Every structure is written in structure tokens, then in C-alpha cells.
Tab-separated table of C-alpha atoms in Angstrom:
chain	number	residue	atom	x	y	z
A	1	MET	CA	160.300	51.902	252.500
A	2	SER	CA	163.641	52.411	250.973
A	3	SER	CA	167.076	51.426	252.032
A	4	GLY	CA	170.201	53.243	251.096
A	5	ARG	CA	172.853	51.633	249.180
A	6	THR	CA	176.507	51.756	250.005
A	7	PRO	CA	178.828	52.931	247.289
A	8	GLY	CA	180.946	50.250	245.614
A	9	LEU	CA	180.771	46.630	245.871
A	10	PRO	CA	180.351	45.363	249.407
A	11	HIS	CA	181.354	41.790	248.648
A	12	VAL	CA	184.756	42.655	247.128
A	13	ASP	CA	187.541	42.766	249.328
A	14	ALA	CA	190.192	44.758	247.135
A	15	VAL	CA	193.756	43.751	248.549
A	16	THR	CA	196.701	45.712	247.134
A	17	PRO	CA	199.773	43.728	247.094
A	18	ALA	CA	202.856	44.960	248.964
A	19	VAL	CA	205.939	46.322	246.919
A	20	LEU	CA	209.408	45.498	247.643
A	21	VAL	CA	211.876	47.634	245.692
A	22	LEU	CA	215.057	45.548	245.068
A	23	PRO	CA	217.828	48.045	244.781
A	24	GLY	CA	221.030	47.211	242.499
A	25	PRO	CA	223.508	45.801	242.468
A	26	VAL	CA	222.590	42.869	244.976
A	27	SER	CA	224.971	40.940	246.954
A	28	ARG	CA	224.504	37.695	248.645
A	29	GLY	CA	224.851	39.260	252.029
A	30	GLU	CA	221.676	41.316	251.454
A	31	THR	CA	219.539	38.321	250.527
A	32	PRO	CA	218.715	37.265	254.246
A	33	ARG	CA	217.550	40.828	255.100
A	34	LEU	CA	215.388	41.033	251.875
A	35	CYS	CA	213.771	37.674	252.600
A	36	ASP	CA	213.052	38.952	256.150
A	37	GLU	CA	211.463	42.073	254.621
A	38	ALA	CA	209.313	39.927	252.263
A	39	ARG	CA	208.123	37.723	255.064
A	40	ALA	CA	207.203	40.927	257.197
A	41	LEU	CA	205.341	42.273	254.228
A	42	LEU	CA	203.319	39.189	253.670
A	43	GLU	CA	202.529	38.889	257.387
A	44	ALA	CA	201.370	42.659	257.526
A	45	THR	CA	199.420	42.883	254.337
A	46	ARG	CA	197.962	39.092	254.194
A	47	ALA	CA	197.843	39.918	250.422
A	48	GLY	CA	199.367	36.807	249.457
A	49	VAL	CA	201.359	38.500	246.709
A	50	ILE	CA	204.456	40.654	246.833
A	51	VAL	CA	205.393	42.882	243.741
A	52	CYS	CA	209.066	42.932	243.606
A	53	ASP	CA	210.287	45.861	241.657
A	54	VAL	CA	213.489	44.705	239.806
A	55	GLY	CA	213.739	47.715	237.430
A	56	GLY	CA	216.745	49.132	239.480
A	57	LEU	CA	218.701	45.830	239.736
A	58	GLY	CA	220.882	46.605	236.779
A	59	PRO	CA	222.357	43.904	234.620
A	60	PRO	CA	221.093	40.610	235.802
A	61	GLY	CA	223.586	37.759	237.013
A	62	LEU	CA	223.402	34.757	239.194
A	63	ALA	CA	223.087	36.620	242.499
A	64	VAL	CA	219.889	38.407	241.201
A	65	VAL	CA	218.607	34.652	240.148
A	66	ASP	CA	219.462	33.294	243.588
A	67	LEU	CA	217.725	36.505	245.410
A	68	LEU	CA	214.567	35.927	243.270
A	69	ALA	CA	214.339	32.097	243.698
A	70	ARG	CA	215.027	32.695	247.712
A	71	LEU	CA	212.213	35.336	247.768
A	72	GLU	CA	209.658	33.134	245.919
A	73	LEU	CA	210.640	30.384	248.204
A	74	THR	CA	210.051	32.529	251.358
A	75	ALA	CA	206.778	33.770	249.907
A	76	ARG	CA	205.618	30.230	248.947
A	77	ARG	CA	206.522	28.995	252.780
A	78	MET	CA	204.069	31.875	253.834
A	79	GLY	CA	201.512	30.825	251.442
A	80	GLY	CA	202.069	33.585	249.091
A	81	ARG	CA	204.126	34.346	245.735
A	82	ILE	CA	206.100	37.194	244.085
A	83	ARG	CA	205.455	39.034	240.996
A	84	LEU	CA	208.081	40.940	239.164
A	85	ARG	CA	207.771	44.601	238.052
A	86	ASP	CA	209.760	46.255	235.334
A	87	PRO	CA	212.068	43.369	234.702
A	88	ASP	CA	215.001	43.628	232.124
A	89	PRO	CA	214.388	41.554	228.993
A	90	ALA	CA	217.902	39.886	229.627
A	91	LEU	CA	216.499	39.005	233.265
A	92	HIS	CA	213.737	37.155	231.606
A	93	ALA	CA	216.025	35.185	229.376
A	94	LEU	CA	218.344	34.246	232.426
A	95	LEU	CA	215.361	33.176	234.492
A	96	ASP	CA	214.200	30.925	231.545
A	97	LEU	CA	217.694	29.501	231.111
A	98	VAL	CA	217.646	28.363	234.754
A	99	GLY	CA	214.191	27.037	234.515
A	100	LEU	CA	212.548	29.630	236.659
A	101	ARG	CA	208.933	31.063	235.819
A	102	PHE	CA	207.945	34.153	237.554
A	103	GLU	CA	204.579	36.130	237.063
A	104	THR	CA	205.246	39.604	235.708
A	105	GLU	CA	203.073	42.485	236.508
A	106	GLY	CA	200.773	43.422	233.424
A	107	GLN	CA	201.663	40.411	231.582
A	108	VAL	CA	198.693	38.176	230.421
A	109	GLU	CA	198.750	34.679	231.998
A	110	GLN	CA	199.850	32.072	229.440
A	111	ARG	CA	197.817	29.009	229.266
A	112	GLU	CA	197.624	25.877	227.180
A	113	PRO	CA	195.159	26.129	224.081
A	114	PRO	CA	191.995	24.424	224.592
A	115	LEU	CA	191.790	20.813	223.200
A	116	ARG	CA	190.396	19.870	219.896
A	117	VAL	CA	190.579	23.509	218.894
A	118	GLU	CA	191.849	23.875	215.281
A	119	GLU	CA	193.908	27.224	214.983
A	120	ALA	CA	193.675	27.595	211.095
A	121	VAL	CA	191.521	25.956	208.452
A	122	GLU	CA	192.823	25.542	204.912
A	123	PRO	CA	190.553	25.460	202.048
A	124	GLY	CA	189.655	21.875	201.154
A	125	ASP	CA	190.067	20.360	204.780
A	126	PRO	CA	187.457	18.056	205.719
A	127	ALA	CA	185.240	19.035	208.728
A	128	VAL	CA	186.017	17.395	211.853
């Protein structure tokens, strides 16, 4: 007796995150509407992650920082988070300056190095 196998991995539930395209330039008046859109996307997809396409925002400023912080806060309140797609290097610098960290699509997660691991060994160094 043989049983047919279903294609793919039956125990894996692939969830594609929703994408929210942020048009530029952004004004403070648009922030509540975009937060409502983010909330609706999280409720509809239940993915837990919203990908915010920030490539069209243009030159970053404090309005962009405020928008991203409020979107992240909205997502966190819903049990999710946001991930940035196509951010400008200047946006990264500005976010670092104000102390905000966002996951970027395609970016390797940065972690602390393991404890007691020596990165380089010089000739003549004693063994530990």
C-alpha cells in the first residue's frame, strides 16, 4: 500500500508580509491615514510584518522619521513590526542619529559576537 505525498512542505506556513508604499514627500497630515493603513494591513494579513517601501520618499527629514516611528509604534501595538525596503543611505544616518533602529529588507541581522571567541591570533600569542 502506498500513500501519495503532497508537493511542498505541509508543516510550513509561508506568510508573505504586506507592503505599504510610502509616497513622497510626506506631510504630518498624512501620518494618521498611513497608520490606519498599516493597522488594516496587519489585521488583514496577520503576517506580523509590514514592509514599508521608502524608496520614493525623497530626501529624508524629521517628518519621515516621525512617520516611521509612528508606523513602528502602530505595528508594535498590533503585535507586529515594520521592515524598510529600499531606504536611502541618508535615511539610515538620520535614523541612527535619533536612535531609531529598523530592520531593512535583505539586510543580515547584526548580532553580538559570541563570548570568548578570539577574532585574530598573532604569532607567539599564548593559547587560552
